[in-house]
Short mmCIF file of C-alpha atoms in Angstrom, two decimals:
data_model
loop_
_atom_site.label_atom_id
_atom_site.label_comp_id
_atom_site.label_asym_id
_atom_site.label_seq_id
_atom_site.Cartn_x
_atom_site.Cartn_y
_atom_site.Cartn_z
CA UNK A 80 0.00 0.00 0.00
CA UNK A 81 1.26 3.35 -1.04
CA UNK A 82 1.91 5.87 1.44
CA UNK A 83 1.26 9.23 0.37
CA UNK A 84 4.03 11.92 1.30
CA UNK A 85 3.74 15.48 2.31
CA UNK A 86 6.07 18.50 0.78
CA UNK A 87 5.86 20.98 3.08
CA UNK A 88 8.21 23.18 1.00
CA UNK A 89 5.05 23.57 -1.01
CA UNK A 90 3.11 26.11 1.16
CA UNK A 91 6.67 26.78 3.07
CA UNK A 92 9.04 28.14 0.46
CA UNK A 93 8.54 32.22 -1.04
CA UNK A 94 7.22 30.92 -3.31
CA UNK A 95 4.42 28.71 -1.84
CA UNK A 96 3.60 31.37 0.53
CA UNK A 97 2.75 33.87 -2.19
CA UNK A 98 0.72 31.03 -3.71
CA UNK A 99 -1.11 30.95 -0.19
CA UNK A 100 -1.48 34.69 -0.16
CA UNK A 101 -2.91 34.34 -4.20
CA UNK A 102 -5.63 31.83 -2.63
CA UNK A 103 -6.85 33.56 0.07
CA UNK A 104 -6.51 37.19 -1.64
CA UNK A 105 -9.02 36.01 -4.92
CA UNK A 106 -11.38 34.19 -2.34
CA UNK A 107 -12.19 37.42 -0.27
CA UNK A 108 -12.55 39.17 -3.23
CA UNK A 109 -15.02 37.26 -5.03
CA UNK A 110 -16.62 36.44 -1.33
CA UNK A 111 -17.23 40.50 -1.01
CA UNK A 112 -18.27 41.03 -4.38
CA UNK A 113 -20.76 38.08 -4.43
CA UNK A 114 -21.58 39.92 -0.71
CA UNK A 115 -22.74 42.59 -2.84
CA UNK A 116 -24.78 40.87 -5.35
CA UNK A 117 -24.01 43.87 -7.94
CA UNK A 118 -21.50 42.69 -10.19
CA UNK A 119 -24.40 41.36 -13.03
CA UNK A 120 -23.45 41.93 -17.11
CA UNK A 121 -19.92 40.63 -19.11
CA UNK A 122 -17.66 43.19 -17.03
CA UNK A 123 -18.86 41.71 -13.31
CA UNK A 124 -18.84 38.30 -14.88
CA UNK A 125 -15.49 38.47 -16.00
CA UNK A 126 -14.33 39.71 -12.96
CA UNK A 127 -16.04 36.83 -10.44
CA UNK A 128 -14.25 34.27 -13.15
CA UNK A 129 -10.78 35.52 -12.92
CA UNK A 130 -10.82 35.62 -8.78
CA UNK A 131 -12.63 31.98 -8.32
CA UNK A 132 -10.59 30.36 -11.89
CA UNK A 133 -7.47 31.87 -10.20
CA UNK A 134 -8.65 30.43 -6.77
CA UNK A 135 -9.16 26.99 -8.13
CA UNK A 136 -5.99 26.80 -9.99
CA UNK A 137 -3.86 27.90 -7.81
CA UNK A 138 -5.19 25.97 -4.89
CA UNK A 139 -4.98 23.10 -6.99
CA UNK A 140 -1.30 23.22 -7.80
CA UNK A 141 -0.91 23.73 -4.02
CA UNK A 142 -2.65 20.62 -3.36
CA UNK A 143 -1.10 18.90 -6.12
CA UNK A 144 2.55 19.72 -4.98
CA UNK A 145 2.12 19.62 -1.16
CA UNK A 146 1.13 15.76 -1.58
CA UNK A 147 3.99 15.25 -4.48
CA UNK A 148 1.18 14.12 -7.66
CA UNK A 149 2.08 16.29 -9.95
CA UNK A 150 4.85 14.24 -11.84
CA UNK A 151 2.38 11.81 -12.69
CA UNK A 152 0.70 14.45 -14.61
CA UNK A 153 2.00 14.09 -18.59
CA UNK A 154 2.97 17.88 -18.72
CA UNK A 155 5.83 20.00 -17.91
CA UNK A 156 5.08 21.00 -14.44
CA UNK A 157 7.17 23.64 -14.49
CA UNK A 158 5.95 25.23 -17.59
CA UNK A 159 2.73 24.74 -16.77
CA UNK A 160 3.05 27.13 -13.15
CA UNK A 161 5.28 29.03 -15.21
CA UNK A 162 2.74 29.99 -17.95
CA UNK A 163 -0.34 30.35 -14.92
CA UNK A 164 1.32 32.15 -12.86
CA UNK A 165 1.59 34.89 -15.72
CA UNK A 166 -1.95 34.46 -17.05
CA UNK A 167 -2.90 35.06 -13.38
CA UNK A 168 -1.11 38.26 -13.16
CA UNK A 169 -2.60 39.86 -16.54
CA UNK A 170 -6.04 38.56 -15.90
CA UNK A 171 -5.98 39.67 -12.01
CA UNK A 172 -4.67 42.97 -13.00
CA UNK A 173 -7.24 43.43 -15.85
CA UNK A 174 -10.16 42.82 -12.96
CA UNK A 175 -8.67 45.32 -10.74
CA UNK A 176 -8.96 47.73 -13.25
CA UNK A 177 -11.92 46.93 -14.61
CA UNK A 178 -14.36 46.57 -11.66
CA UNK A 179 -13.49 49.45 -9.80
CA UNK A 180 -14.17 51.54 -13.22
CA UNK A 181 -17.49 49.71 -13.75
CA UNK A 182 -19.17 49.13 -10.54
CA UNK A 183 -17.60 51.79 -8.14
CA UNK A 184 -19.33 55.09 -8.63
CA UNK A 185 -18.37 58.71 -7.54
CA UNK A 186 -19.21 59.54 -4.52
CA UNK A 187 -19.08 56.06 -2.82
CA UNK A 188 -20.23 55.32 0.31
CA UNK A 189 -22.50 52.91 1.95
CA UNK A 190 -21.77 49.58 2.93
CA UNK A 191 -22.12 48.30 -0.55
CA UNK A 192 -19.29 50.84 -2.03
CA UNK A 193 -17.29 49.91 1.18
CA UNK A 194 -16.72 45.97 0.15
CA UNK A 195 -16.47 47.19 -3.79
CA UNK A 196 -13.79 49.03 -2.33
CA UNK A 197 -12.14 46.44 -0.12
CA UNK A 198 -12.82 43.86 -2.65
CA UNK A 199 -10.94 46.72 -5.32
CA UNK A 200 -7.69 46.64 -2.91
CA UNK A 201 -7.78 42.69 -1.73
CA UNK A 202 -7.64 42.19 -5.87
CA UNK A 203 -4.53 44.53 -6.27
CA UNK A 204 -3.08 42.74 -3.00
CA UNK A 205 -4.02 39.66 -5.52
CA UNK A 206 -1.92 40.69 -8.75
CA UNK A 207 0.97 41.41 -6.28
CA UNK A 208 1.30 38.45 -5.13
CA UNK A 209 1.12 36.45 -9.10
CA UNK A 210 3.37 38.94 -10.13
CA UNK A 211 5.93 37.80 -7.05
CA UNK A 212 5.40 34.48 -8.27
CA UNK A 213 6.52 35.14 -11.57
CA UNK A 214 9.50 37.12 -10.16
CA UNK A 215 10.47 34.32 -8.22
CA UNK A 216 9.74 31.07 -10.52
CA UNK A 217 11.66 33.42 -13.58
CA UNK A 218 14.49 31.23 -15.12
CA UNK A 219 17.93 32.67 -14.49
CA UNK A 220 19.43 33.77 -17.68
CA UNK A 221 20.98 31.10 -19.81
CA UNK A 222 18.59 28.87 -18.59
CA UNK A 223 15.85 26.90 -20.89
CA UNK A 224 15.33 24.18 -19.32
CA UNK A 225 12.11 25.77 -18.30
CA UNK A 226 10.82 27.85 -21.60
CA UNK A 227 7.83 28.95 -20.24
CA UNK A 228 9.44 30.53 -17.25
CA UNK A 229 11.99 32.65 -19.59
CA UNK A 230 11.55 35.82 -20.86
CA UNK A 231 10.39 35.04 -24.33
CA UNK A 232 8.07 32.04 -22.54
CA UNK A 233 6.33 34.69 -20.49
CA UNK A 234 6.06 37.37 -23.22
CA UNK A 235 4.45 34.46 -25.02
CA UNK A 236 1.44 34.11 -22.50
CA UNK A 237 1.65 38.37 -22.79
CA UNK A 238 0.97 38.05 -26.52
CA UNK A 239 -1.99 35.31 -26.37
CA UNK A 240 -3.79 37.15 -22.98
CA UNK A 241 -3.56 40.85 -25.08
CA UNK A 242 -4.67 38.99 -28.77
CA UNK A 243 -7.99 37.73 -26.66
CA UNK A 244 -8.36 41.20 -25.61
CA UNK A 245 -8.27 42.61 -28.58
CA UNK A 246 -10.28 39.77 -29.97
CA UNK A 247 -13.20 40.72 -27.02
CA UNK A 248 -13.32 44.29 -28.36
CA UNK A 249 -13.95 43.29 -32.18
CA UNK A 250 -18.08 42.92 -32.10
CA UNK A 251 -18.40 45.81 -34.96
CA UNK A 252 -15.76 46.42 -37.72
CA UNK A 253 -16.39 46.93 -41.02
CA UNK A 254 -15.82 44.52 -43.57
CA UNK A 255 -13.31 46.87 -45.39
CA UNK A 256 -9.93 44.71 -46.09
CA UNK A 257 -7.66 46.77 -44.28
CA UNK A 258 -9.46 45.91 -40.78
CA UNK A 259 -9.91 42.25 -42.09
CA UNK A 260 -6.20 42.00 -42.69
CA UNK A 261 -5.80 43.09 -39.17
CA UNK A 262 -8.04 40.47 -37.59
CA UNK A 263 -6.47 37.75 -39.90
CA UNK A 264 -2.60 39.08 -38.03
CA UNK A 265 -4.25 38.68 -34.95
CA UNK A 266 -5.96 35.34 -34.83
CA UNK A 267 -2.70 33.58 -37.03
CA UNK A 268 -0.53 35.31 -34.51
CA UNK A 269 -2.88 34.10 -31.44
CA UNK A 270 -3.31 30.51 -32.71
CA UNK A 271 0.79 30.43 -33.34
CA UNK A 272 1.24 31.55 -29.79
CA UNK A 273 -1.04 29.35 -28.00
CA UNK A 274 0.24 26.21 -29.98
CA UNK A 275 3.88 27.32 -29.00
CA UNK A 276 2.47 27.62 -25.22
CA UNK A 277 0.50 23.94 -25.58
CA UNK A 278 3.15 22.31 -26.91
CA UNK A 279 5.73 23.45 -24.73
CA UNK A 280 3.44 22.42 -21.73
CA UNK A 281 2.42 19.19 -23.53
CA UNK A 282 6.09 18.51 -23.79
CA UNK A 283 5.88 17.97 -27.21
CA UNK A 284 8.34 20.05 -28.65
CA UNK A 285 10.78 17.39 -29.64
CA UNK A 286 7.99 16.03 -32.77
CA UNK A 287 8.99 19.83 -34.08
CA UNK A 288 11.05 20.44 -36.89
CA UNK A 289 13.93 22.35 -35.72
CA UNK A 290 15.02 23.47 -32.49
CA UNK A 291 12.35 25.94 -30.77
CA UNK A 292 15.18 28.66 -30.49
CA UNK A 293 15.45 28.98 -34.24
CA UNK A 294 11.76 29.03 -35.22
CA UNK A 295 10.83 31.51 -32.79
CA UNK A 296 13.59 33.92 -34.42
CA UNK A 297 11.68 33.14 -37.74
CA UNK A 298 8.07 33.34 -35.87
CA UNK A 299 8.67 36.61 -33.78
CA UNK A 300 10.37 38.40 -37.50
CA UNK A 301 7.05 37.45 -39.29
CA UNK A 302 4.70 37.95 -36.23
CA UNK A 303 6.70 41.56 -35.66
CA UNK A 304 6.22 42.33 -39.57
CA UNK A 305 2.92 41.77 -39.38
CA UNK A 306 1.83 43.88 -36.44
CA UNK A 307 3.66 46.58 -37.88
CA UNK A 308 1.26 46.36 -40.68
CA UNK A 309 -1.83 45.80 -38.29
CA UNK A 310 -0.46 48.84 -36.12
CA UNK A 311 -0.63 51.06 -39.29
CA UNK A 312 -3.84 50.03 -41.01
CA UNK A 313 -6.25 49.50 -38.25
CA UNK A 314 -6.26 53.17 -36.83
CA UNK A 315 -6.04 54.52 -40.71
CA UNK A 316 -9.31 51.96 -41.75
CA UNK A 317 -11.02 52.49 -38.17
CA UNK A 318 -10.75 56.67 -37.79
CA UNK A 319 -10.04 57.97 -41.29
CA UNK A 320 -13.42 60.10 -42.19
CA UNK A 321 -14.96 59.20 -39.03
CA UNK A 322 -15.61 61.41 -35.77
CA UNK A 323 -15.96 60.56 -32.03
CA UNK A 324 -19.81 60.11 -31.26
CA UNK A 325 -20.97 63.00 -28.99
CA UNK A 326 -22.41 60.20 -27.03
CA UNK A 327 -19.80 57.76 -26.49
CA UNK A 328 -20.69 55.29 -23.73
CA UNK A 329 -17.83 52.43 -22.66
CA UNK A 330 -19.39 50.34 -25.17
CA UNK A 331 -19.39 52.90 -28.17
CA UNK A 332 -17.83 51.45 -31.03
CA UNK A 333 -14.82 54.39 -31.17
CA UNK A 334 -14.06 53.51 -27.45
CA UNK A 335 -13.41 49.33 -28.76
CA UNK A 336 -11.59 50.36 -31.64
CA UNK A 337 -9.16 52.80 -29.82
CA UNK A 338 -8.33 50.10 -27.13
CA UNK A 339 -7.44 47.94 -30.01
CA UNK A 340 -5.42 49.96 -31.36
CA UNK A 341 -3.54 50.55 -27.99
CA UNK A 342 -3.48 46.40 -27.17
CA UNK A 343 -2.29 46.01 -30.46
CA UNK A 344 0.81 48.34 -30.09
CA UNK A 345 1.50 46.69 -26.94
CA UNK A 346 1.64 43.48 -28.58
CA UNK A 347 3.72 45.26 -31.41
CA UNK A 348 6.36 46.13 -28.50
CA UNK A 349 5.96 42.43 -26.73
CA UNK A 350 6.91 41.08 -30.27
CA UNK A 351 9.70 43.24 -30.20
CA UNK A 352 11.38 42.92 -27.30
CA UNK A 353 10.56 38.71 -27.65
CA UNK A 354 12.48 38.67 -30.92
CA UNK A 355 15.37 40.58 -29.30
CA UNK A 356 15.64 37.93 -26.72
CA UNK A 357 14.67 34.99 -28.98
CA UNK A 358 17.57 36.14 -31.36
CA UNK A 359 19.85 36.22 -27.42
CA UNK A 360 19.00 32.69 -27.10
CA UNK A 361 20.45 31.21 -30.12
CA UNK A 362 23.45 33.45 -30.77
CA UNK A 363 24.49 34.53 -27.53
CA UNK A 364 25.24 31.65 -25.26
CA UNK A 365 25.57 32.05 -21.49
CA UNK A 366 29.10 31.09 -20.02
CA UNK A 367 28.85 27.45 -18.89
#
């Protein structure tokens, strides 16, 4: 009979406590919202996924690594923290900006306002402590062992977490092909990205056809190219001849567009600075 062991290095090490801090953190603040009962249409149910998905996770791969199971899992285990701990961060820190600018109004008070507000600061509290995970599981340089927890692993999750962004913001373009060219650079991009991050987790990277070094240099050149091109048409197609409505609401079609043409310069830059360190990788070798 198998005796199961305990790893207390799990919830005992920096980085288990922050994990510990991530749990209880995203549970208060989906507790207080839910307290509330105001967090109703896609903003407030985005934001009560992202604290209990985060929750669940992350008390999962506590779980998982305090009683030593997860190297029976058929994934990299390290990749696979690696890659949440990022997605974490970006989606936490989307919520905290999001709900505070949806449901919080000005002046606030009541008891209502109060636990928006609490639950507002518990989530920040939240994103700090992902975003010490990340610093802390972040492979030292030269390393790969790990891709996922490199620089051009975690600009990877970056890319995929801003392309859905954008990809939430695109109800209403027109069917002009400047903006479809732009949608086709950001789904091909997207679907490269996330089969880079799946197979890397699926530890399937050795049925590729080269070494992953060398066809990311190739990827991030073409992905780079082609957000320049999306970074220069989709403004010029979206704005050229057209006003801002006097009415302009958050979901007014000029609002969408302009954050899309934000995310997608910030993706432009993430390309950027992953093709500078991609390049790093394969012609500038760390001192054994």
């Amino acid at each position: 009979m198998a005796v199961a062991t305990v790893n207390l290095r799990a919830v005992t090490s920096w980085v288990g406590i922050a994990r510990l801090f991530a749990i209880v953190l995203s549970c208060i603040a989906f507790s207080l919202v839910a307290s509330t009962r105001a967090f109703g249409g896609p903003y407030g149910t985005w934001c009560m996924f992202t604290w209990c998905f985060c929750f669940a996770v992350t008390l999962l791969v506590v779980l998982l690594e305090l009683l030593e199971l997860y190297p029976k899992l058929p994934l990299s285990w390290d990749d696979f923290t690696s890659a949440f701990s990022m997605l974490a961060t970006l989606m936490v820190f989307t919520t905290s900006v999001v709900f505070p600018s949806t449901f919080i109004n000005s002046p606030c008070s009541g008891s209502k306002c109060a636990r928006q507000a609490v639950a507002t600061t518990v989530s920040c509290l939240c994103f700090l402590a992902y975003a010490v995970e990340v610093g802390l599981t972040r492979a030292k340089p030269g390393d790969i062992s790990s891709f996922l927890s490199t620089v051009p692993g975690l600009l990877k999750v970056f890319e995929a977490y801003v392309a859905c962004l954008i990809f939430s913001l695109l109800d209403t373009f027109s069917s002009e092909a400047g903006l479809q060219w732009c949608v086709a650079v950001y789904s091909i991009c997207f679907i490269v990205t996330l089969l880079i991050i799946i197979f890397t987790i699926g530890r399937c990277l050795s049925y590729l056809p080269c070494p992953l070094e060398k066809m990311l240099v190739v990827y991030n050149t073409l992905a780079l190219v082609m957000y320049i091109t999306a970074t220069i048409l989709w403004p010029l197609y979206s704005f050229r001849g057209k006003s801002r409505p006097e009415s302009c609401g958050r979901d007014c079609w000029w609002n969408k567009h302009l954050g899309v043409t934000f995310l997608t310069i910030f993706n432009l830059i993430a390309y950027l600075v992953d093709l500078v360190y991609s390049t790093k990788m394969v012609f500038i070798r760390a001192p054994p």
